[in-house]
Each structure stands twice: as structure tokens, then as C-alpha cells.
Tab-separated table of C-alpha atoms in Angstrom:
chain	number	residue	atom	x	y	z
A	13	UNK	CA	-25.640	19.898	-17.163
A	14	UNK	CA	-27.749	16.560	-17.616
A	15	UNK	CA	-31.699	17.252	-17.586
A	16	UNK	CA	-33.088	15.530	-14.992
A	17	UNK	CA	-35.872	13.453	-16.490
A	18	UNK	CA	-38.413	11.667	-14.863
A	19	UNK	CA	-37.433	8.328	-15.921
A	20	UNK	CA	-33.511	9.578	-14.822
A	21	UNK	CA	-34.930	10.304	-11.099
A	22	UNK	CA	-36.451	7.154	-10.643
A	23	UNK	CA	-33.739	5.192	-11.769
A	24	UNK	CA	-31.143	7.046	-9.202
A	25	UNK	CA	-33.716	7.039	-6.465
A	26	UNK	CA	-33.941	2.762	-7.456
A	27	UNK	CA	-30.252	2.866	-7.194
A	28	UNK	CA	-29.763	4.762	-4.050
A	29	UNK	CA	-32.704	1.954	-2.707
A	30	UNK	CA	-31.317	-0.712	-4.104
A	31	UNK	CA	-27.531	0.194	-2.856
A	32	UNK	CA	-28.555	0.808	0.865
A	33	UNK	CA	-30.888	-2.796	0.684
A	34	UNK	CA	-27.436	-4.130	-0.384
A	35	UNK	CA	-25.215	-2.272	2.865
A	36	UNK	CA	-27.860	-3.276	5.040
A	37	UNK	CA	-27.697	-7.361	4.117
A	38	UNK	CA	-23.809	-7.134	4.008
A	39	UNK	CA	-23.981	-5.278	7.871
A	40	UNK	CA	-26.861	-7.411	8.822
A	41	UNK	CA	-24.356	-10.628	10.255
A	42	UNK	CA	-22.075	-8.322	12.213
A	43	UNK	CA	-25.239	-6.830	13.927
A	44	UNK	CA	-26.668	-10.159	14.109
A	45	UNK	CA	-23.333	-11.038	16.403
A	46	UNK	CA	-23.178	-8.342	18.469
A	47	UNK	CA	-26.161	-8.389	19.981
A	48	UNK	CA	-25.807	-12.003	20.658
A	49	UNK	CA	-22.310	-11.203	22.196
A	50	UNK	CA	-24.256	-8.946	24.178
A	51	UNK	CA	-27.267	-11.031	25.300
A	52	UNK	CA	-27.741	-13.078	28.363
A	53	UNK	CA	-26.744	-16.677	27.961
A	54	UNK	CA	-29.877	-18.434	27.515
A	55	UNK	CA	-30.869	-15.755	25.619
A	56	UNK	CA	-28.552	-16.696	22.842
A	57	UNK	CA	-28.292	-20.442	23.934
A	58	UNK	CA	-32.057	-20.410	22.690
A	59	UNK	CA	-31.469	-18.798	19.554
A	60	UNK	CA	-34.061	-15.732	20.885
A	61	UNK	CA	-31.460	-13.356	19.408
A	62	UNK	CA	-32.167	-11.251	16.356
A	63	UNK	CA	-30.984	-8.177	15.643
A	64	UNK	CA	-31.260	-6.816	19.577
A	65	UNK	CA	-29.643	-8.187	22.798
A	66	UNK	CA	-31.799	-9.857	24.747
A	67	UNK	CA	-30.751	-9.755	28.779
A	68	UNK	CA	-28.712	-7.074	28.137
A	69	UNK	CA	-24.803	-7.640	29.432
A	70	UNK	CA	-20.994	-7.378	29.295
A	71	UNK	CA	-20.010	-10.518	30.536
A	72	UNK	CA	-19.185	-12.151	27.153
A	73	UNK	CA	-16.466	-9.092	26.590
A	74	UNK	CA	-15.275	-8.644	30.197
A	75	UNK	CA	-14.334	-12.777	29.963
A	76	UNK	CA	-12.991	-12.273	26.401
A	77	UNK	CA	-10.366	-8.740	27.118
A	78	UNK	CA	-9.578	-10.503	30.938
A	79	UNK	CA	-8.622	-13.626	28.754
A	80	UNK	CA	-4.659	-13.687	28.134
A	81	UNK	CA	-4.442	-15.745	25.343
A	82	UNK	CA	-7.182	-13.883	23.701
A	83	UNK	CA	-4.671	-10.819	24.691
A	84	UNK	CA	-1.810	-12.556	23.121
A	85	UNK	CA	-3.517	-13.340	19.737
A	86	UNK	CA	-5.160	-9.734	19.250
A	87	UNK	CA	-1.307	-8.340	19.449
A	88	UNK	CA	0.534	-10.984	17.212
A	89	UNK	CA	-2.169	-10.636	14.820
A	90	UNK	CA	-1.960	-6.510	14.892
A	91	UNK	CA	2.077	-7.171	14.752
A	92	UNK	CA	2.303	-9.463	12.129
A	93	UNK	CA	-0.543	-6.654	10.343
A	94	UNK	CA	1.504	-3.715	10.761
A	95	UNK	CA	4.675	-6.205	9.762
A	96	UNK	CA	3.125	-7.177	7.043
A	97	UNK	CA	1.604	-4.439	5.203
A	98	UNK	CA	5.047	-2.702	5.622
A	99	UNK	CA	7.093	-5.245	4.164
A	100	UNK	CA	4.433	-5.544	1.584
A	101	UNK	CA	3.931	-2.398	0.234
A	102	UNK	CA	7.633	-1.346	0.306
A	103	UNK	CA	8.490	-4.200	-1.984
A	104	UNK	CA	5.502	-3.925	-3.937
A	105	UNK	CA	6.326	0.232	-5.048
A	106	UNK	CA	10.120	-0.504	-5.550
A	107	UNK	CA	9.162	-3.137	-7.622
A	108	UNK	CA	6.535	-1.752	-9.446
A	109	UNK	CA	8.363	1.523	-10.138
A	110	UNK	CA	10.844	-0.558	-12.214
A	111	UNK	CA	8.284	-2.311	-13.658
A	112	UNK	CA	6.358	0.681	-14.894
A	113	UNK	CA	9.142	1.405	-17.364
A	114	UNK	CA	9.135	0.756	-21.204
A	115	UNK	CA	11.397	-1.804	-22.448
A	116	UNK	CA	13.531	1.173	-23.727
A	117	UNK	CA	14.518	1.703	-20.229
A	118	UNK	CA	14.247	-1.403	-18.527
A	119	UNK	CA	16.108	-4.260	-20.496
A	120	UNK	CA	14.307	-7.669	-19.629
A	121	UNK	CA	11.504	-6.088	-17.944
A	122	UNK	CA	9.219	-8.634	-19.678
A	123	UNK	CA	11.184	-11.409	-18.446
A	124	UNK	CA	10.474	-10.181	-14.952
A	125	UNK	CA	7.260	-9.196	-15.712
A	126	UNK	CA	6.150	-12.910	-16.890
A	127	UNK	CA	8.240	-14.240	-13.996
A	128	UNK	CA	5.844	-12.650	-11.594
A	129	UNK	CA	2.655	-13.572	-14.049
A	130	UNK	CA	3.839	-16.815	-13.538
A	131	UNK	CA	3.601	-16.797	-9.880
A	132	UNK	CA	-0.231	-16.255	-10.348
A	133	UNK	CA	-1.272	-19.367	-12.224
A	134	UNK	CA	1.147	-21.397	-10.702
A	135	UNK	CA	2.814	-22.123	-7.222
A	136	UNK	CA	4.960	-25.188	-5.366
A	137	UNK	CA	2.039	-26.042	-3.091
A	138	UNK	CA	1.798	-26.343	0.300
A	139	UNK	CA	4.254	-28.993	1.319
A	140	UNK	CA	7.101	-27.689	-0.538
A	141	UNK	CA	6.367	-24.388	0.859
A	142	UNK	CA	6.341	-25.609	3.855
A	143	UNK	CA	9.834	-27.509	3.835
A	144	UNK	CA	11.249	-24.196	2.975
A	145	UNK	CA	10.021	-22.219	5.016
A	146	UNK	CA	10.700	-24.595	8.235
A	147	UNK	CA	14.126	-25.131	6.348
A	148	UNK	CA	14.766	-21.225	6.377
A	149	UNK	CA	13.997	-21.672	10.241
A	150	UNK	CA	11.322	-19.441	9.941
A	151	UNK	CA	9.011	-21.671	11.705
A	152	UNK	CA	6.796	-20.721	14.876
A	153	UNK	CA	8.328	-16.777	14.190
A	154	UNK	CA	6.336	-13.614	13.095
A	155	UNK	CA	8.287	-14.088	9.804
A	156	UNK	CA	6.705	-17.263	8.438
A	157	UNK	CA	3.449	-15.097	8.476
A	158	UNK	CA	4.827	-11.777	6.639
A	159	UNK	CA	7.637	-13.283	4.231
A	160	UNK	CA	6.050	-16.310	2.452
A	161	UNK	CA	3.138	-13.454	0.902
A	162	UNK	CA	5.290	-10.634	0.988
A	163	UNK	CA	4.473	-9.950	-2.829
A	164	UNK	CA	0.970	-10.366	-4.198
A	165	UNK	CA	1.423	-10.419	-7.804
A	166	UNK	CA	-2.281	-8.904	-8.523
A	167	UNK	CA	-1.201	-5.600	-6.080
A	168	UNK	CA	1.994	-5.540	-7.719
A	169	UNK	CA	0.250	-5.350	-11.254
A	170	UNK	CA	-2.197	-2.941	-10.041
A	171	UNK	CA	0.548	-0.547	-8.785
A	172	UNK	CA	3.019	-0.822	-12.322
A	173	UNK	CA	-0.093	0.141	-14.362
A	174	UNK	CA	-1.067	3.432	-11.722
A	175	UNK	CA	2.417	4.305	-12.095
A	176	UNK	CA	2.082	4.394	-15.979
A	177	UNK	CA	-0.920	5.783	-16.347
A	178	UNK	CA	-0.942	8.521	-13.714
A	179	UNK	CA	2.545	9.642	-13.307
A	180	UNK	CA	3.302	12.329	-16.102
A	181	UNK	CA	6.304	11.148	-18.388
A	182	UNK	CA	6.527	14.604	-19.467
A	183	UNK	CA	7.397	14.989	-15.409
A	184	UNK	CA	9.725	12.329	-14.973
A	185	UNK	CA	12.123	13.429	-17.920
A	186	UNK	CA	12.366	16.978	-16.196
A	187	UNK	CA	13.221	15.561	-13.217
A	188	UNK	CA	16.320	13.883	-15.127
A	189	UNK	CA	17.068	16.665	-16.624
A	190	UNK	CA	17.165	18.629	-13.285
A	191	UNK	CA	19.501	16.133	-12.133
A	192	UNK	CA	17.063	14.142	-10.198
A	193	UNK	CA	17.886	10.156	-9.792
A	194	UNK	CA	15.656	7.512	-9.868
A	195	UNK	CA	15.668	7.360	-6.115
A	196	UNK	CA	14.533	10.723	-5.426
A	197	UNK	CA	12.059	10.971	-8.651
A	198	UNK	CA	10.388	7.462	-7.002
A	199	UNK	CA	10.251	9.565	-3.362
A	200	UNK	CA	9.270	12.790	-4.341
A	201	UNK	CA	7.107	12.443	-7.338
A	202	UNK	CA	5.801	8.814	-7.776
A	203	UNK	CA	5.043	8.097	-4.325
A	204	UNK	CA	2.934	11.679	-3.438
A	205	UNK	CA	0.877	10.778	-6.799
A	206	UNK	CA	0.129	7.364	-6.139
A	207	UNK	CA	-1.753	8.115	-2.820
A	208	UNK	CA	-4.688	6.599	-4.059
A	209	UNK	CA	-3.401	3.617	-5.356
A	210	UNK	CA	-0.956	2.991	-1.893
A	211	UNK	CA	-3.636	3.323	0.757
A	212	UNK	CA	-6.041	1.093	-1.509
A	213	UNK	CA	-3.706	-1.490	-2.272
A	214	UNK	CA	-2.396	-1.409	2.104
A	215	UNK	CA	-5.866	-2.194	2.596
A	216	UNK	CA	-6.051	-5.505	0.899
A	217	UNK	CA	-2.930	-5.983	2.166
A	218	UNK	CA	-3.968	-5.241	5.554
A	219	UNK	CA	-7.684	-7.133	5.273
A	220	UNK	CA	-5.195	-10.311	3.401
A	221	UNK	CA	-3.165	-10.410	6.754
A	222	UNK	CA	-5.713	-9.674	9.135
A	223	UNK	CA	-7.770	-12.371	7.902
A	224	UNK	CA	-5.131	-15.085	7.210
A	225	UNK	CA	-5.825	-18.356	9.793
A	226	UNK	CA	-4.265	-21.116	7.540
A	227	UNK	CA	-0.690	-20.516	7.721
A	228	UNK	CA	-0.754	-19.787	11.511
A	229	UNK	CA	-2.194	-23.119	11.782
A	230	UNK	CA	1.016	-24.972	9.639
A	231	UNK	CA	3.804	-22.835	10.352
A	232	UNK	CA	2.720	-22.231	14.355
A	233	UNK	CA	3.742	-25.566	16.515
A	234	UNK	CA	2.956	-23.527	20.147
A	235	UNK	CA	-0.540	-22.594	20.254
A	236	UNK	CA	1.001	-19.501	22.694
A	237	UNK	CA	2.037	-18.054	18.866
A	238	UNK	CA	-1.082	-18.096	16.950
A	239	UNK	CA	-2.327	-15.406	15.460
A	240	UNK	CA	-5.850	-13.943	16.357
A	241	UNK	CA	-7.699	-15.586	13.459
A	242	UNK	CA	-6.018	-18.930	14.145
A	243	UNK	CA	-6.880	-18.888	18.250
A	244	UNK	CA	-10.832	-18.049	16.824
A	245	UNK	CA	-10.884	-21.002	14.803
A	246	UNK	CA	-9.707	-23.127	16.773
A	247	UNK	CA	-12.043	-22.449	19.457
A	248	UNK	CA	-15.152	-21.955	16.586
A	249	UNK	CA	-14.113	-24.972	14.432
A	250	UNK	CA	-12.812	-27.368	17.167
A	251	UNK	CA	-15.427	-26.340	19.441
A	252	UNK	CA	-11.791	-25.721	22.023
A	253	UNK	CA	-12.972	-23.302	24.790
A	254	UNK	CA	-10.354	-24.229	27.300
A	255	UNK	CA	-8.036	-21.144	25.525
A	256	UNK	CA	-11.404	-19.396	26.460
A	257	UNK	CA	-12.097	-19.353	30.477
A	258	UNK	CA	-12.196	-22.278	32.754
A	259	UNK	CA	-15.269	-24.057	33.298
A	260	UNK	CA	-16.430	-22.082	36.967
A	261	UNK	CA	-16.555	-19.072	34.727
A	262	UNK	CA	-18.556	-20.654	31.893
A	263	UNK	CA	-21.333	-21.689	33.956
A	264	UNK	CA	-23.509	-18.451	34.052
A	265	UNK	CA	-22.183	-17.990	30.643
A	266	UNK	CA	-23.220	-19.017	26.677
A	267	UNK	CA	-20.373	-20.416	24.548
A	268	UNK	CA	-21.966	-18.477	21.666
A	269	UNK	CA	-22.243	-14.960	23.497
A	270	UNK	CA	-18.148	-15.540	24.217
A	271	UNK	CA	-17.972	-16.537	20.683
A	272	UNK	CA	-19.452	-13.749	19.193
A	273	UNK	CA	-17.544	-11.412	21.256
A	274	UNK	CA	-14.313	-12.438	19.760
A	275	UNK	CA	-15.746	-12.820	16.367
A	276	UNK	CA	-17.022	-8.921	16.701
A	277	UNK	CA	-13.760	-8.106	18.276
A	278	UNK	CA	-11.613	-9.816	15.587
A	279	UNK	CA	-13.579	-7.747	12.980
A	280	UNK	CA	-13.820	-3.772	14.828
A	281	UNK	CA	-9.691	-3.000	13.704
A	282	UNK	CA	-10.682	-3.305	10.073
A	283	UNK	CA	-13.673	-1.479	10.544
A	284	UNK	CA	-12.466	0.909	12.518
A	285	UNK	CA	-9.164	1.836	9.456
A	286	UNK	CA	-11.423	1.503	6.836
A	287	UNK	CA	-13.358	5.176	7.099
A	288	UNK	CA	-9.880	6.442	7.494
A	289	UNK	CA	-8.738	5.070	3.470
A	290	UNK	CA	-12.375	5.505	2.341
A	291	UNK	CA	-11.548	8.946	0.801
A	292	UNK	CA	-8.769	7.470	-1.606
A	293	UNK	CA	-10.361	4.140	-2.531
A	294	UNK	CA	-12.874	5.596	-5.008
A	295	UNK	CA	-10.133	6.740	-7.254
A	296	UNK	CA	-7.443	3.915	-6.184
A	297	UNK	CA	-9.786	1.049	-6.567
A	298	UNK	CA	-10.127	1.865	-10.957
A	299	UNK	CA	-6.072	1.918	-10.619
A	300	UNK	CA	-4.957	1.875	-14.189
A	301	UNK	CA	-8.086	2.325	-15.871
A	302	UNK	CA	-7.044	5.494	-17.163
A	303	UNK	CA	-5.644	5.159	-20.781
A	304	UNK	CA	-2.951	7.345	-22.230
């Protein structure tokens, strides 16, 4: 047991001070925009707005969830989320599983292994991307959103070296000699151990897609298609607020309280899945740290 010193409390009680001062400026924005989503409009048209609504009201959110294209955005951006963090992670663990093995096992793993290396440093750019993917006649479709980034070379790295460092060889080989395959050891003993290192690498997956505006902007020639962070910045960037209500509804109305409201409710999904894969990303988040 470590003696608690003097010098040993005060450091941990400076930590635990220190830590929360750091929560507290990362959460101060997203307060910050709720209660201005929640404020009257000249209120927040004033900048009076702080860190507590001022003329308390809904208004801002019953305009924003009675909006339809607002409607439309929230669900292709959950679909091409859900889409996309499938897709993601199921060809991120079968390729990482084969990955994970020595070159004893795997002949020309390291040409596949620099192949996706590669991938990192270097890429076509965006117009060739583009021409394929429009080629492919995956334009203004859910798939030009989940297929281009359907393998992130950094997950796929962090996956090979959890499977090699926390999956027991001794475990694997008795599985062979049971008469196990490679498709049932990968199901029934890589994937239960690797908890950890799945949930934490389906939420960057999740946050990458949920967060994505760019390609929705390029790929997406109907504005009906875009995906939730696309529709916000267009109306944020371009200052474009006829996606947001017509102009007899704006007048007893701020554009920065409507603003705000879809900015909060563009963020609350994440927030609300994140408490959820908390528990696991302690331990997933130092994924191959371990040494054998």
C-alpha cells in the first residue's frame, strides 16, 4: 500500500482541481449554446447570454423538430452513423485478425501491412476521389458517405496490435488443436476479448461519421440528401436560413437561438452514447500498450 504523504495528497487533490477546471472549460461552449438556444430572441440577439437563458423559452426547438428538412438531416446523418460504424468495424476486425499474425502464419502480411501504412501518408486527393466515386455511381447515395472511409488505417493498427497483445497465443493454439477454425476462434475468442478495444475504436468511428460535413457537401448534388452536419453548415457558414422556417415565423424569433438549437441538437446523440462506452474506454483507449 503507498503511504500517503503530505506532499502525495496535495498533488492528487491539485490533480483532481486541475482535471475538473479542465471538464468545466471543455463543457463550458455547449452550456454557453444552450442557454442561448433557450433564451428569448433579443436576449441572444444582444449577446446578454452567458451561461443562463435569459427570457426563458422553447421556441428555438419547437421551430427546429417542426422543421422537415432539419427532420430529414438528423435521420440520414443517424443512418449513414449506424451504416457506417457497421461497415467499419466489421472490416476493420476481419482485417486486423489477419493482420495480427506472425509472418510464420501469414505469408506477405508485411506487404499488406505497408500497403495500408501507405494509405496514411499518402492519398489520390480529392478530385480523383471524387471521379471515382461519381464514376462508381455512388454519387448523391448513403454509400458515398460510408464506403470512401470505410477503413481508417490508424483504427485498423490499433485493433492488429490489441489482438496481439491481449489475445493469449497459448489460447489460440488450443483452439486448433480442438479443431476450432479460424472463423470460429475470431467469433468466439478474439471478438469477446477485444471488448475494450471494439466499443473504443466504434466510437471514433461513430464521432468520425457523425461529425463528417465535407463529403456531404461534394458527393451530395440535392440539398434534400445532406447529412445533418452538412444542412448546419450551410445554414451557419452561408448564413442560409430558408432550410430553417420561413420568414413570418422568424420574426419573433433570433437566428442565433434557432442556431444554437440545432448546434445543441446535432451534438446530444454523441453525448448521450458516450456514458454508455465510458466503462471500456479506459482500458481500450492504451490498446496495445501492453508488451509481451
Amino acid at each position: 500500500m503507498i503511504y500517503k504523504t503530505k506532499g502525495y495528497r496535495i498533488f492528487t487533490a491539485f490533480n483532481y482541481v486541475f482535471l475538473a477546471f479542465l471538464a468545466f472549460i471543455c463543457v463550458l461552449p455547449l452550456i454557453h449554446i444552450l442557454a442561448v438556444s433557450l433564451s428569448g430572441s433579443a436576449a441572444a440577439s444582444g449577446n446578454m447570454v452567458s451561461l443562463w437563458p435569459v427570457d426563458f423559452t422553447w421556441d428555438a426547438y419547437d421551430k427546429t423538430m417542426g422543421n422537415d428538412n432539419f427532420i430529414r438531416s438528423l435521420l440520414i446523418a443517424i443512418q449513414r452513423t449506424v451504416l457506417g460504424t457497421i461497415i467499419s468495424m466489421g472490416l476493420l476486425l476481419c482485417a486486423a485478425y489477419g493482420l495480427s499474425k506472425y509472418d510464420e502464419e501469414f505469408k506477405g502480411r508485411k506487404w499488406y501491412m505497408w500497403f495500408f501504412v501507405f494509405t496514411m501518408l499518402f492519398n489520390g486527393g480529392i478530385v480523383p476521389t471524387y471521379i471515382i466515386v461519381t464514376g462508381l455511381g455512388l454519387g448523391d447515395t448513403i454509400w458515398s458517405l460510408v464506403l470512401p472511409t470505410a477503413i481508417n488505417a490508424f483504427n485498423l493498427i490499433l485493433l492488429l496490435n490489441f489482438f496481439r497483445t491481449s489475445v493469449p497465443k497459448s489460447l489460440e493454439e488450443s483452439a486448433f488443436i480442438d479443431g476450432a477454425g479460424h472463423f470460429t476462434i475470431f467469433l468466439k475468442i478474439y471478438l469477446p476479448i477485444s471488448i475494450p478495444a471494439i466499443a473504443t475504436v466504434s466510437l471514433f468511428t461513430m464521432v468520425f461519421h457523425w461529425n463528417q460535413w465535407f463529403d456531404g457537401l461534394i458527393y451530395m448534388t440535392n440539398e434534400r440528401n445532406y447529412p445533418l452536419q452538412t444542412f448546419l453548415q450551410s445554414i451557419v457558414v452561408k448564413k442560409d436560413l430558408s432550410n430553417v422556417t420561413d420568414a413570418q415565423e422568424l420574426k419573433n424569433m433570433s437566428q442565433r437561438t434557432v442556431e444554437s438549437a440545432q448546434i445543441f441538437i446535432s451534438a446530444l446523440p454523441m453525448l448521450v452514447v458516450y456514458p454508455f462506452i465510458q466503462k471500456y474506454f479506459v482500458k481500450g483507449i492504451v490498446l496495445g500498450a501492453e508488451k509481451e
